[in-house]
Amino acid sequence: MTGKIYFTVGPTELYPEVKSFYKSAFEKKIFSISHRSIEFEEIFKTTVRNLKKLLNIPKDYYVFFYSSATECMERIIQNLVREKSFHYVNGFFAQRFYEISLKYKKSPEKVCSSFGEGTKFENISIPNTTELICIILNETSTGVALNIEDVKKLKQKYPDILIALDLVSAIPYYKIDYKYIDCSFFSVQKGFGMPPGLGVLILNEKCIKKAENLYNDGISIGSYNNFLKWKENYLKNQTTVTPNIPAIFVLGKICETLIRYGNEKIREETNNKAKLIYDYFENHNFIKPFVKNRYFRSKTTISLETNIDSEKIIKELARQGLIISNGYKIFKGKQIRIGNFPMHKTKDVKTLIQKFSLFNSNNKFGII
Amino acid sequence: MTGKIYFTVGPTELYPEVKSFYKSAFEKKIFSISHRSIEFEEIFKTTVRNLKKLLNIPKDYYVFFYSSATECMERIIQNLVREKSFHYVNGFFAQRFYEISLKYKKSPEKVCSSFGEGTKFENISIPNTTELICIILNETSTGVALNIEDVKKLKQKYPDILIALDLVSAIPYYKIDYKYIDCSFFSVQKGFGMPPGLGVLILNEKCIKKAENLYNDGISIGSYNNFLKWKENYLKNQTTVTPNIPAIFVLGKICETLIRYGNEKIREETNNKAKLIYDYFENHNFIKPFVKNRYFRSKTTISLETNIDSEKIIKELARQGLIISNGYKIFKGKQIRIGNFPMHKTKDVKTLIQKFSLFNSNNKFGII
């Protein structure tokens, strides 16, 4: 066994139970069953039921399984946009969503904030031709989290425009009132502490209706994985193609584990660990929170800017068995990012923080 | 441990080694590593190298990882077809490929054979506007396998038309001369004996050039998973998005195992087991090979028609721990299908066959 702990922003440390879920699946030969079998339908049903229970998703919402959050973005654009998607862009993942719309020859619009900043949407007006508003709740690339209440107010202001909310790296921590959100999605290698390879899309009937409209008007909404094909299969507790059965099975088990553990306990612990981290770095000499406005600081993916070459910090910590993330793209070398997900234990967070005193008290790692 | 053996056509029995590959991955925390890390690049390189060695794929071919064979079909249509794909349809998977082209608003054409029949392509003429010929080598839905030499001749007759070959459930058994095939694909839950969740696309530079042409002409070739984005990432030993890391890792290990075992040995064993199965059912009273022409009989997915309700056969065998597949779609209840992949042992095939004497000697299962 490696003694490493992954404090990365995802893929990250697995829930300790994941290994035993795989073990039992191998014993029961679950990975050999047909995705059209009754056994698989039972797994599908259980996973959807547990996920809805954990996240408090309305019963009449659909849950579609894709291969990544990026595939979710693509299917959303294909199925919900005739021409005009509107994107709030304050990081690389929001930018990706915007570009997917462009690549499908739609005419997206965007409003941008500087990376590291957020918005309460008060001064953002949405063009009235907009069909879909696309928002990233927790920008993993910058460590900015928007406030879900602000997103809710925006939806209340524009009740007739569909809203798509990226929840990657946000849930299960952030409490979402799904009835205000037409569609949302996440991937399992962040707060769900699983190996990567599954994206989950949660959507309401309005999204299906929109896809139907586009389809009836002769617009391509994709093929085997479009919303209409998926709805048809969802109602049979089946997927559209042979899916990542291990991931669907394990997700159901993880949700069960988290339900038992308790949502409120997860939130309280995440808050406490985030406070430990932010408080510490407020007073660090060379490493500081990147997001200045506390209101927009992510509790789950914490970005820190540093004038020590971040690669050196990462290497030194790795030598001690603690793995953290580098800054994203243009922030590489200038930032570090720490994942603070439910599987990260308080005592390990404390250990991690202590290690940073090494970079506080001297400059042998080279201030740049 | 369940005592079941899966003789299904995929998902099917896993290679016995798969479990230990997962175990070692858990120990090394491979499922927590970043898909942008050097560790992942090493895994990517190893898997591609082993796959190319096992299948004898030319060095300059690309290997892209998608989430399923159906996604491969979709990406092929998006990236290689401006208007005209041509489909040889003799089963449901070929029909799916055709429909994906339709769904993307292309103008595909098709030539059909009755299900259960094949072609040597001698009398099939391809319209000269065709950009891409789409063929399923081994139709899992019917148990018809085309002859790879006939496909090669077709390509020689139309050297300037791209060819896409579905190798799902065909390889590693069928020996492919990849230099005649512009692109081909498979999924891992068949002959590679893995849990489902990964599609693998093998393609040459001509395919990249075609995607470039379409892109330059303003045609949508998809977004994050298009061939140009993939090529860029492939050259860095990376994927386009956070992929199914477990599957990419395990595929590399399986290829290594198969290389050690030896291709020719796999082929010889598969031939022998297929002969056992076909010979037996030639002489069965109520269950007969569905494909009448021996030339087109699949060695890996064997379809049998029966005038006993096939559900009853399947249930009775399952009771004895032997799992086989039902007929596909319209053949449900009327056919059974047996997977004959490298992980299926000769002694188990013999056991399976013996069980069928039960349905030969009396009609307590109800002749229909």
XYZ file of C-alpha atoms in Angstrom:
736
model
C 0.000 0.000 0.000
C 1.148 3.508 -0.801
C 1.074 5.886 2.132
C 0.015 8.764 -0.134
C -3.008 10.938 0.530
C -4.516 12.743 -2.472
C -5.681 16.267 -1.632
C -6.083 16.931 -5.332
C -9.157 18.649 -6.785
C -10.227 15.528 -8.684
C -9.442 12.769 -9.483
C -8.787 12.688 -5.771
C -8.630 10.400 -2.765
C -11.226 7.619 -3.034
C -13.736 6.890 -0.307
C -12.131 4.082 1.693
C -15.199 1.919 0.990
C -14.745 1.996 -2.806
C -12.278 -0.869 -2.809
C -14.665 -3.169 -0.970
C -17.523 -2.241 -3.321
C -15.356 -3.388 -6.232
C -14.398 -6.518 -4.335
C -18.004 -7.490 -3.769
C -18.860 -6.678 -7.407
C -16.102 -9.024 -8.577
C -17.368 -11.728 -6.257
C -20.909 -11.373 -7.569
C -19.625 -11.080 -11.164
C -21.563 -7.845 -11.582
C -19.153 -6.675 -14.283
C -20.185 -9.587 -16.494
C -23.941 -8.994 -16.433
C -25.808 -7.695 -19.448
C -26.846 -4.049 -19.357
C -30.219 -5.251 -20.633
C -30.697 -7.739 -17.778
C -33.029 -7.488 -14.795
C -29.957 -7.498 -12.537
C -28.661 -4.365 -14.205
C -32.082 -2.708 -14.047
C -32.003 -3.289 -10.288
C -28.577 -1.648 -10.019
C -29.786 1.279 -12.147
C -32.890 1.726 -9.979
C -30.908 1.528 -6.741
C -28.319 4.070 -7.877
C -30.955 6.528 -9.093
C -32.995 6.096 -5.911
C -29.991 6.585 -3.620
C -28.751 9.581 -5.585
C -32.173 11.240 -5.469
C -32.417 10.579 -1.752
C -28.925 11.875 -0.978
C -29.306 15.059 -3.016
C -33.036 15.557 -2.465
C -33.776 15.529 -6.195
C -37.491 15.723 -7.101
C -38.957 12.312 -7.946
C -40.036 13.339 -11.437
C -36.540 14.470 -12.494
C -34.587 12.220 -14.831
C -31.062 10.943 -14.206
C -28.992 10.162 -17.313
C -25.557 8.570 -17.218
C -22.876 9.911 -19.545
C -19.133 9.328 -19.616
C -17.913 12.669 -18.241
C -19.128 16.095 -17.184
C -17.819 17.397 -20.510
C -20.081 14.958 -22.343
C -22.950 16.331 -20.223
C -22.079 19.853 -21.458
C -22.094 18.636 -25.055
C -25.416 16.787 -24.777
C -26.974 19.831 -23.075
C -25.918 22.109 -25.917
C -27.098 19.624 -28.566
C -30.489 19.089 -26.932
C -31.374 22.441 -25.384
C -30.030 25.085 -27.733
C -31.395 26.040 -31.112
C -29.188 29.116 -31.333
C -28.668 31.114 -28.181
C -26.964 29.837 -25.080
C -25.786 32.380 -22.545
C -22.670 31.708 -20.512
C -21.319 33.278 -17.374
C -17.576 32.734 -17.738
C -15.188 33.128 -14.848
C -12.918 30.157 -15.406
C -11.762 27.523 -17.862
C -14.651 25.135 -17.413
C -17.235 27.829 -18.095
C -15.204 28.771 -21.148
C -15.271 25.129 -22.286
C -19.080 25.090 -22.025
C -19.198 28.237 -24.177
C -16.829 26.757 -26.747
C -18.841 23.548 -27.045
C -21.806 25.695 -28.031
C -19.644 27.414 -30.651
C -18.360 24.086 -31.973
C -21.949 22.969 -32.548
C -22.512 26.077 -34.658
C -24.812 27.734 -32.156
C -24.509 31.454 -31.428
C -23.604 31.590 -27.759
C -23.123 34.811 -25.837
C -21.054 35.307 -22.733
C -20.375 37.694 -19.896
C -16.988 37.321 -18.260
C -15.494 38.095 -14.867
C -11.804 38.140 -14.182
C -10.624 34.714 -13.116
C -10.723 34.615 -9.332
C -13.865 36.737 -9.202
C -17.537 35.842 -9.010
C -20.903 37.519 -9.432
C -24.231 37.840 -7.662
C -25.846 38.245 -11.114
C -27.449 41.532 -9.988
C -25.920 43.541 -12.803
C -26.028 40.870 -15.445
C -28.898 41.146 -17.856
C -29.679 38.172 -20.012
C -30.656 38.839 -23.651
C -34.301 37.947 -24.211
C -33.426 35.601 -27.076
C -31.551 33.358 -24.634
C -32.727 29.746 -24.558
C -30.324 28.404 -21.955
C -28.249 30.002 -19.180
C -25.044 28.056 -18.417
C -23.343 28.487 -15.066
C -20.538 26.710 -13.235
C -21.350 26.698 -9.526
C -17.835 25.838 -8.384
C -15.064 26.698 -10.840
C -12.409 24.064 -10.168
C -9.942 26.030 -12.295
C -10.030 29.141 -10.076
C -11.526 28.121 -6.745
C -14.456 30.501 -7.116
C -17.846 29.283 -5.927
C -20.994 31.218 -6.746
C -23.771 31.346 -4.216
C -26.629 28.979 -4.972
C -29.138 31.516 -3.608
C -27.918 34.022 -6.190
C -28.398 31.425 -8.925
C -31.911 30.772 -7.619
C -32.747 34.503 -7.731
C -31.473 34.655 -11.305
C -33.766 31.778 -12.264
C -36.679 33.515 -10.529
C -35.952 36.648 -12.552
C -35.928 34.627 -15.810
C -38.366 31.785 -15.104
C -38.930 30.991 -18.790
C -35.281 30.513 -19.693
C -33.804 27.076 -19.042
C -30.860 26.934 -16.698
C -27.959 24.449 -16.798
C -25.807 24.267 -13.699
C -22.408 22.578 -13.571
C -22.116 20.925 -10.146
C -18.774 19.230 -10.768
C -16.712 19.447 -7.561
C -19.639 21.205 -5.818
C -21.787 18.320 -4.640
C -22.558 16.576 -2.341
C -21.360 19.527 -0.216
C -23.375 22.380 -1.744
C -27.084 22.108 -1.008
C -29.028 22.528 -4.229
C -32.743 23.217 -4.547
C -33.178 21.186 -7.721
C -36.677 22.385 -8.442
C -35.184 25.730 -9.513
C -32.630 24.088 -11.762
C -33.719 22.603 -15.085
C -30.604 20.577 -15.560
C -27.408 20.043 -13.670
C -24.521 17.622 -13.816
C -21.460 16.334 -12.067
C -18.690 13.776 -12.422
C -17.871 11.166 -9.832
C -14.131 11.676 -9.325
C -14.543 14.779 -7.122
C -16.845 14.905 -4.091
C -18.087 11.377 -4.730
C -14.567 10.010 -4.262
C -14.700 7.470 -7.086
C -12.415 6.502 -9.979
C -13.215 8.705 -13.015
C -15.349 7.639 -15.972
C -18.932 8.701 -15.256
C -20.880 11.937 -15.731
C -24.354 12.266 -14.274
C -27.031 14.572 -15.699
C -30.104 15.500 -13.668
C -32.926 17.127 -15.628
C -36.620 17.931 -15.701
C -39.405 17.438 -18.208
C -38.930 20.969 -19.610
C -35.568 19.846 -20.982
C -37.159 16.842 -22.658
C -39.810 19.097 -24.198
C -37.154 21.435 -25.553
C -35.238 18.524 -27.096
C -38.499 17.331 -28.646
C -39.108 20.746 -30.160
C -35.654 20.878 -31.701
C -36.016 17.330 -32.987
C -39.414 18.042 -34.529
C -37.961 21.085 -36.249
C -35.323 18.914 -37.907
C -32.395 20.078 -35.795
C -29.818 17.411 -34.919
C -29.898 16.666 -31.186
C -27.227 13.988 -31.481
C -27.810 10.297 -31.892
C -27.825 7.422 -29.393
C -27.272 9.673 -26.374
C -29.835 12.378 -27.104
C -32.379 13.238 -24.415
C -35.300 11.518 -26.160
C -33.459 8.221 -26.544
C -32.256 8.537 -22.967
C -35.730 9.224 -21.563
C -37.027 6.119 -23.322
C -34.290 4.031 -21.693
C -34.466 5.740 -18.310
C -38.104 4.719 -18.022
C -36.984 1.097 -18.436
C -34.159 1.543 -15.853
C -31.688 1.085 -18.660
C -28.932 3.039 -20.365
C -28.667 3.883 -24.056
C -25.508 1.827 -24.640
C -23.321 -0.572 -22.681
C -22.281 1.809 -19.912
C -19.544 1.977 -17.302
C -21.347 -0.589 -15.119
C -18.677 -0.527 -12.374
C -19.159 3.224 -11.921
C -22.971 3.112 -11.897
C -22.873 0.305 -9.341
C -20.296 1.986 -7.097
C -22.048 5.384 -7.259
C -25.171 3.786 -5.782
C -23.132 2.309 -2.972
C -21.316 5.587 -2.268
C -24.628 7.444 -2.089
C -25.880 4.854 0.394
C -22.741 5.394 2.483
C -23.156 9.180 2.392
C -26.849 8.988 3.282
C -25.894 6.972 6.349
C -23.126 9.412 7.216
C -25.485 12.361 6.926
C -25.552 15.396 4.688
C -25.419 17.910 7.486
C -22.399 16.254 9.023
C -20.638 16.366 5.627
C -21.426 20.098 5.349
C -20.301 20.920 8.864
C -17.033 19.036 8.470
C -16.355 20.593 5.052
C -16.967 24.071 6.498
C -14.647 23.419 9.401
C -11.856 22.035 7.239
C -12.197 24.915 4.768
C -11.976 27.384 7.632
C -8.804 25.709 8.898
C -7.240 25.996 5.452
C -8.279 29.568 4.622
C -7.451 30.875 8.119
C -4.016 29.354 7.948
C -3.159 30.774 4.540
C -4.493 34.249 5.378
C -1.439 34.398 7.645
C 1.083 32.606 5.479
C 3.989 34.699 4.244
C 4.216 33.430 0.658
C 1.028 31.482 -0.029
C -2.319 33.304 0.050
C -5.918 32.552 -0.927
C -6.329 33.420 -4.618
C -9.971 34.444 -4.245
C -9.948 37.709 -2.283
C -13.683 38.081 -1.735
C -14.658 35.621 0.988
C -18.206 35.424 -0.413
C -16.912 33.631 -3.496
C -14.395 31.302 -1.910
C -14.960 27.660 -2.732
C -15.236 25.325 0.225
C -14.335 22.243 -1.826
C -11.560 23.310 -4.212
C -9.287 25.866 -2.641
C -6.959 27.894 -4.885
C -3.895 29.486 -3.351
C -1.499 31.836 -5.087
C 2.131 31.719 -4.244
C 5.327 33.517 -5.037
C 7.248 30.310 -4.459
C 7.341 28.191 -7.635
C 4.315 25.988 -6.971
C 5.970 22.980 -8.616
C 8.535 23.026 -5.819
C 5.847 23.051 -3.140
C 4.016 20.202 -4.857
C 7.181 18.118 -5.194
C 8.245 18.640 -1.575
C 4.798 17.670 -0.277
C 4.661 14.661 -2.612
C 7.957 13.537 -1.141
C 6.116 13.462 2.168
C 3.173 11.544 0.697
C 0.756 14.469 0.357
C -0.470 15.098 -3.166
C -2.013 18.458 -4.086
C -2.928 20.022 -7.440
C -1.039 22.572 -9.467
C -2.719 25.730 -10.731
C -4.866 25.246 -13.825
C -3.385 26.157 -17.224
C -2.173 29.793 -16.998
C -1.916 29.435 -13.211
C 0.496 26.503 -13.414
C 3.559 27.263 -11.317
C 1.820 30.241 -9.723
C -0.913 28.539 -7.768
C -1.650 25.376 -5.858
C -5.090 23.874 -5.371
C -6.302 21.764 -2.466
C -9.319 19.484 -2.645
C -11.505 19.545 0.458
C -14.019 16.791 -0.147
C -15.986 14.675 2.326
C -13.462 11.807 2.298
C -10.656 14.142 3.422
C -10.263 13.727 7.165
C -9.799 16.699 9.508
C -6.680 15.197 11.034
C -5.116 14.794 7.591
C -6.010 18.370 6.677
C -4.248 19.490 9.847
C -1.186 17.434 8.926
C -1.210 18.971 5.450
C -1.433 22.508 6.806
C 1.411 21.932 9.237
C 3.694 20.983 6.365
C 3.245 24.437 4.879
C 5.086 26.058 7.781
C 8.166 24.712 6.019
C 7.525 27.206 3.225
C 6.693 29.973 5.706
C 9.770 30.087 7.822
C 12.486 30.132 5.211
C 12.922 30.603 1.549
C 15.046 27.623 0.672
C 12.393 26.722 -1.928
C 13.068 29.941 -3.781
C 10.769 32.940 -3.677
C 10.016 34.002 -7.245
C -17.819 -16.279 -4.957
C -20.539 -17.090 -7.442
C -19.984 -20.294 -9.361
C -21.445 -18.764 -12.518
C -19.672 -18.775 -15.876
C -20.742 -16.102 -18.381
C -20.861 -17.397 -21.953
C -22.648 -14.235 -22.975
C -21.701 -12.254 -26.073
C -20.546 -9.249 -24.013
C -20.460 -8.061 -21.305
C -19.076 -11.509 -20.671
C -16.778 -13.494 -18.409
C -13.785 -11.400 -17.309
C -10.230 -12.530 -17.735
C -9.331 -14.078 -14.376
C -6.452 -11.604 -14.081
C -8.716 -8.513 -14.159
C -9.461 -8.660 -10.465
C -5.785 -8.606 -9.533
C -5.131 -5.699 -11.915
C -7.774 -3.716 -10.041
C -6.305 -4.805 -6.724
C -2.848 -3.557 -7.631
C -4.333 -0.307 -8.992
C -6.088 0.277 -5.673
C -2.859 -0.412 -3.809
C -0.931 2.052 -5.957
C -3.833 4.553 -5.815
C -3.859 4.737 -9.597
C -7.523 5.752 -9.585
C -6.642 8.955 -7.715
C -3.969 10.236 -10.096
C -4.562 13.215 -12.339
C -5.199 12.486 -16.018
C -2.735 15.310 -16.726
C 0.052 13.761 -14.628
C 3.210 12.040 -15.809
C 1.991 8.843 -14.113
C -1.105 8.845 -16.308
C 0.938 9.592 -19.422
C 2.977 6.476 -18.625
C -0.193 4.375 -18.343
C -1.505 5.838 -21.611
C 1.782 5.075 -23.395
C 1.939 1.533 -22.030
C -1.634 0.719 -23.025
C -1.206 2.114 -26.542
C 2.113 0.319 -26.968
C 0.747 -3.036 -25.753
C -2.385 -2.719 -27.867
C -0.364 -1.932 -30.993
C 1.943 -4.859 -30.293
C -0.886 -7.325 -29.640
C -2.891 -6.352 -32.725
C 0.050 -5.463 -34.961
C -1.225 -1.927 -35.559
C 1.103 0.297 -37.626
C 3.183 2.636 -35.451
C 1.854 5.791 -37.091
C -1.806 4.959 -36.408
C -3.573 6.864 -33.637
C -5.445 5.271 -30.762
C -8.267 7.356 -29.250
C -10.222 6.360 -26.162
C -13.975 6.901 -26.148
C -16.647 5.620 -23.789
C -18.246 2.956 -25.985
C -18.176 1.518 -29.495
C -21.357 3.481 -30.183
C -19.543 6.693 -29.320
C -16.847 5.610 -31.799
C -19.546 5.290 -34.485
C -20.827 8.777 -33.669
C -17.399 10.410 -33.704
C -16.577 8.662 -37.004
C -19.730 10.034 -38.631
C -19.128 13.534 -37.241
C -15.499 13.631 -38.346
C -15.402 11.663 -41.593
C -18.668 12.374 -43.368
C -19.669 15.562 -45.083
C -22.727 13.968 -46.666
C -22.357 10.439 -47.943
C -21.618 7.448 -45.798
C -22.305 4.023 -47.249
C -23.401 1.200 -44.979
C -23.499 -2.529 -45.484
C -26.338 -3.563 -43.168
C -26.899 -7.146 -42.120
C -27.719 -6.679 -38.454
C -28.768 -4.247 -35.777
C -25.352 -2.765 -35.110
C -24.803 -1.933 -38.773
C -28.278 -0.404 -38.779
C -27.316 1.700 -35.733
C -24.239 3.024 -37.552
C -26.490 3.997 -40.491
C -28.997 5.709 -38.198
C -26.292 7.720 -36.435
C -25.374 9.136 -39.831
C -29.039 10.035 -40.423
C -29.335 11.635 -36.975
C -26.409 13.909 -37.826
C -28.267 15.038 -40.925
C -25.924 13.317 -43.347
C -27.323 11.479 -46.377
C -26.231 7.887 -45.815
C -26.950 5.076 -48.221
C -27.181 1.403 -47.436
C -27.260 -2.030 -48.976
C -28.898 -4.710 -46.870
C -28.663 -8.480 -46.583
C -31.182 -10.577 -44.729
C -30.163 -10.946 -41.103
C -28.168 -14.139 -40.820
C -26.559 -13.618 -44.214
C -23.278 -12.050 -45.270
C -21.604 -10.837 -48.414
C -18.306 -11.107 -50.235
C -18.928 -7.592 -51.608
C -18.454 -8.898 -55.167
C -21.826 -7.669 -56.350
C -21.994 -4.549 -54.248
C -21.099 -1.390 -56.066
C -20.368 1.678 -54.021
C -21.697 5.024 -55.312
C -18.826 7.241 -56.392
C -19.957 10.064 -54.113
C -19.291 7.867 -51.086
C -16.896 9.349 -48.523
C -16.907 6.516 -46.011
C -17.768 2.808 -46.176
C -19.068 1.428 -42.861
C -18.881 -2.294 -42.176
C -19.408 -4.477 -39.115
C -16.935 -7.360 -39.281
C -18.710 -9.509 -36.717
C -22.409 -8.746 -36.232
C -23.052 -9.624 -32.589
C -26.800 -9.357 -33.210
C -26.893 -12.148 -35.794
C -23.671 -14.136 -35.442
C -22.562 -13.331 -38.985
C -18.879 -12.649 -39.548
C -17.651 -11.235 -42.827
C -14.308 -12.352 -44.159
C -11.533 -9.846 -43.566
C -9.945 -10.763 -46.925
C -13.186 -9.760 -48.679
C -13.126 -6.429 -46.824
C -9.517 -5.956 -47.910
C -10.444 -6.610 -51.550
C -13.257 -4.077 -51.293
C -10.812 -1.486 -50.008
C -8.403 -2.332 -52.844
C -11.245 -1.782 -55.312
C -12.065 1.622 -53.778
C -8.703 2.838 -52.483
C -9.771 6.485 -52.315
C -12.826 5.927 -50.148
C -12.259 5.794 -46.403
C -13.307 2.618 -44.666
C -14.572 2.265 -41.081
C -14.614 -1.225 -39.659
C -16.472 -2.217 -36.495
C -14.316 -4.805 -34.703
C -16.526 -5.104 -31.614
C -16.588 -8.779 -30.561
C -14.196 -9.623 -33.425
C -10.792 -8.936 -31.929
C -8.354 -10.085 -30.644
C -9.426 -13.288 -32.452
C -9.780 -11.996 -36.029
C -6.452 -11.068 -37.595
C -6.713 -7.618 -39.131
C -4.312 -6.046 -41.588
C -4.732 -2.523 -40.254
C -2.874 -0.858 -43.075
C -5.911 -1.506 -45.310
C -8.338 -0.110 -42.759
C -8.542 3.653 -42.244
C -10.365 3.398 -38.968
C -11.664 0.634 -36.787
C -12.970 0.314 -33.268
C -13.941 -2.053 -30.510
C -15.211 -2.094 -26.964
C -13.505 -3.888 -24.114
C -16.339 -6.008 -22.674
C -16.157 -8.642 -25.420
C -12.950 -10.381 -26.469
C -10.895 -8.290 -24.075
C -12.825 -9.687 -21.112
C -13.077 -6.441 -19.160
C -15.880 -4.583 -17.382
C -17.672 -2.290 -19.876
C -17.063 1.447 -20.211
C -14.394 1.958 -22.862
C -14.429 2.204 -26.652
C -11.168 2.233 -28.586
C -10.754 3.862 -31.989
C -7.757 3.064 -34.201
C -7.232 5.430 -37.119
C -4.753 6.737 -39.654
C -3.650 10.182 -40.781
C -6.130 10.164 -43.706
C -8.945 10.321 -41.155
C -7.337 13.310 -39.440
C -6.982 15.041 -42.809
C -10.640 14.451 -43.616
C -11.710 15.876 -40.227
C -9.483 18.888 -40.906
C -11.135 19.430 -44.267
C -14.615 19.326 -42.783
C -13.551 21.635 -39.964
C -11.980 24.128 -42.360
C -15.178 24.138 -44.390
C -17.154 25.166 -41.308
C -18.817 21.803 -40.727
C -19.280 20.788 -37.085
C -17.089 17.809 -36.235
C -18.198 17.787 -32.591
C -16.453 19.464 -29.724
C -14.042 18.159 -27.073
C -13.896 14.646 -28.550
C -13.368 15.516 -32.224
C -10.430 13.968 -34.047
C -8.358 17.168 -34.124
C -8.633 17.733 -30.371
C -7.897 14.042 -29.838
C -4.825 14.030 -32.055
C -3.436 16.994 -30.119
C -3.894 15.104 -26.843
C -2.770 11.728 -28.210
C 0.585 13.260 -29.108
C 0.978 14.229 -25.444
C -0.086 10.732 -24.261
C -3.193 12.292 -22.815
C -6.943 12.082 -23.244
C -9.320 14.927 -24.099
C -11.211 14.765 -20.785
C -10.941 12.904 -17.489
C -11.344 9.375 -18.851
C -12.213 5.964 -17.462
C -8.718 5.553 -15.996
C -9.417 2.084 -14.542
C -10.343 0.791 -18.001
C -7.363 2.335 -19.804
C -5.034 0.905 -17.163
C -6.577 -2.576 -17.185
C -6.679 -2.722 -21.009
C -2.904 -2.262 -21.075
C -2.474 -5.100 -18.610
C -4.854 -7.407 -20.502
C -2.950 -6.774 -23.741
C 0.275 -7.650 -21.959
C -1.303 -10.899 -20.740
C -2.560 -11.763 -24.225
C 0.789 -11.003 -25.829
C 2.393 -13.433 -23.399
C -0.296 -16.025 -24.099
C 0.205 -15.666 -27.838
C -2.092 -14.614 -30.656
C -1.818 -17.830 -32.577
C -2.706 -19.892 -29.542
C -5.791 -17.714 -28.987
C -6.828 -18.245 -32.616
C -6.275 -21.975 -32.540
C -8.235 -22.390 -29.320
C -11.080 -20.191 -30.544
C -11.286 -22.208 -33.770
C -11.368 -25.480 -31.864
C -14.029 -24.311 -29.429
C -16.161 -22.878 -32.252
C -15.910 -26.198 -34.091
C -17.050 -28.061 -30.981
C -20.072 -25.788 -30.683
C -21.126 -25.725 -34.340
C -20.557 -29.470 -34.816
C -22.668 -30.240 -31.800
C -25.580 -28.051 -32.841
C -25.543 -29.278 -36.445
C -26.823 -32.507 -34.930
C -29.122 -31.118 -32.262
C -32.818 -31.825 -32.690
C -34.235 -28.452 -31.723
C -31.358 -25.995 -31.673
C -29.475 -25.256 -34.915
C -26.887 -22.750 -36.116
C -28.747 -19.645 -37.313
C -26.181 -18.798 -39.970
C -26.544 -21.466 -42.653
C -23.557 -20.540 -44.779
C -20.453 -21.783 -42.970
C -18.346 -19.092 -44.653
C -20.146 -16.410 -42.669
C -20.358 -18.111 -39.304
C -18.845 -16.083 -36.491
C -16.243 -17.855 -34.410
C -16.701 -15.523 -31.435
C -20.444 -14.894 -31.137
C -22.452 -17.927 -32.118
C -26.155 -17.515 -32.859
C -28.400 -20.546 -32.622
C -32.056 -20.694 -33.580
C -34.387 -22.852 -31.618
C -37.969 -23.985 -31.632
C -37.864 -24.296 -27.866
C -38.653 -20.955 -26.186
C -35.113 -19.665 -25.745
C -35.983 -18.010 -22.426
C -36.602 -21.486 -21.019
C -33.213 -22.723 -22.194
C -31.495 -19.671 -20.758
C -33.252 -20.036 -17.400
C -32.510 -23.738 -17.100
C -28.807 -23.193 -17.878
C -28.640 -20.238 -15.494
C -30.002 -22.485 -12.770
C -26.917 -24.605 -13.420
C -24.595 -21.563 -13.314
C -24.092 -21.184 -17.073
C -25.147 -17.822 -18.459
C -25.769 -17.404 -22.190
C -27.360 -14.591 -24.209
C -30.850 -14.350 -25.617
C -31.461 -13.503 -29.262
C -31.139 -9.814 -30.100
C -34.329 -7.755 -30.391
C -36.624 -9.529 -32.919
C -34.778 -12.789 -32.235
C -35.563 -12.707 -28.514
C -37.188 -15.973 -27.514
C -36.267 -17.535 -30.852
C -32.500 -17.626 -30.601
C -29.724 -18.051 -28.113
C -26.230 -16.652 -28.484
C -23.000 -18.059 -27.077
C -19.861 -16.014 -26.604
C -16.658 -17.832 -27.550
C -13.912 -15.490 -26.434
C -10.318 -16.217 -25.418
C -11.135 -16.362 -21.693
C -13.673 -19.152 -22.244
C -11.950 -22.426 -21.459
C -12.330 -25.525 -23.638
C -13.365 -27.649 -20.677
C -16.122 -25.180 -19.790
C -17.324 -25.092 -23.396
C -17.563 -28.883 -23.274
C -19.554 -28.696 -20.035
C -21.874 -26.139 -21.602
C -22.456 -28.276 -24.691
C -23.204 -31.348 -22.613
C -26.002 -29.509 -20.851
C -27.779 -29.055 -24.157
C -28.425 -32.786 -24.454
C -31.132 -32.093 -21.891
C -33.013 -30.153 -24.553
C -32.273 -32.781 -27.190
C -33.658 -35.888 -25.623
C -37.042 -34.707 -24.471
C -39.399 -31.874 -24.910
C -40.256 -31.035 -21.340
C -39.119 -27.481 -22.072
C -41.833 -27.117 -24.664
C -41.246 -27.184 -28.383
C -42.826 -24.095 -29.914
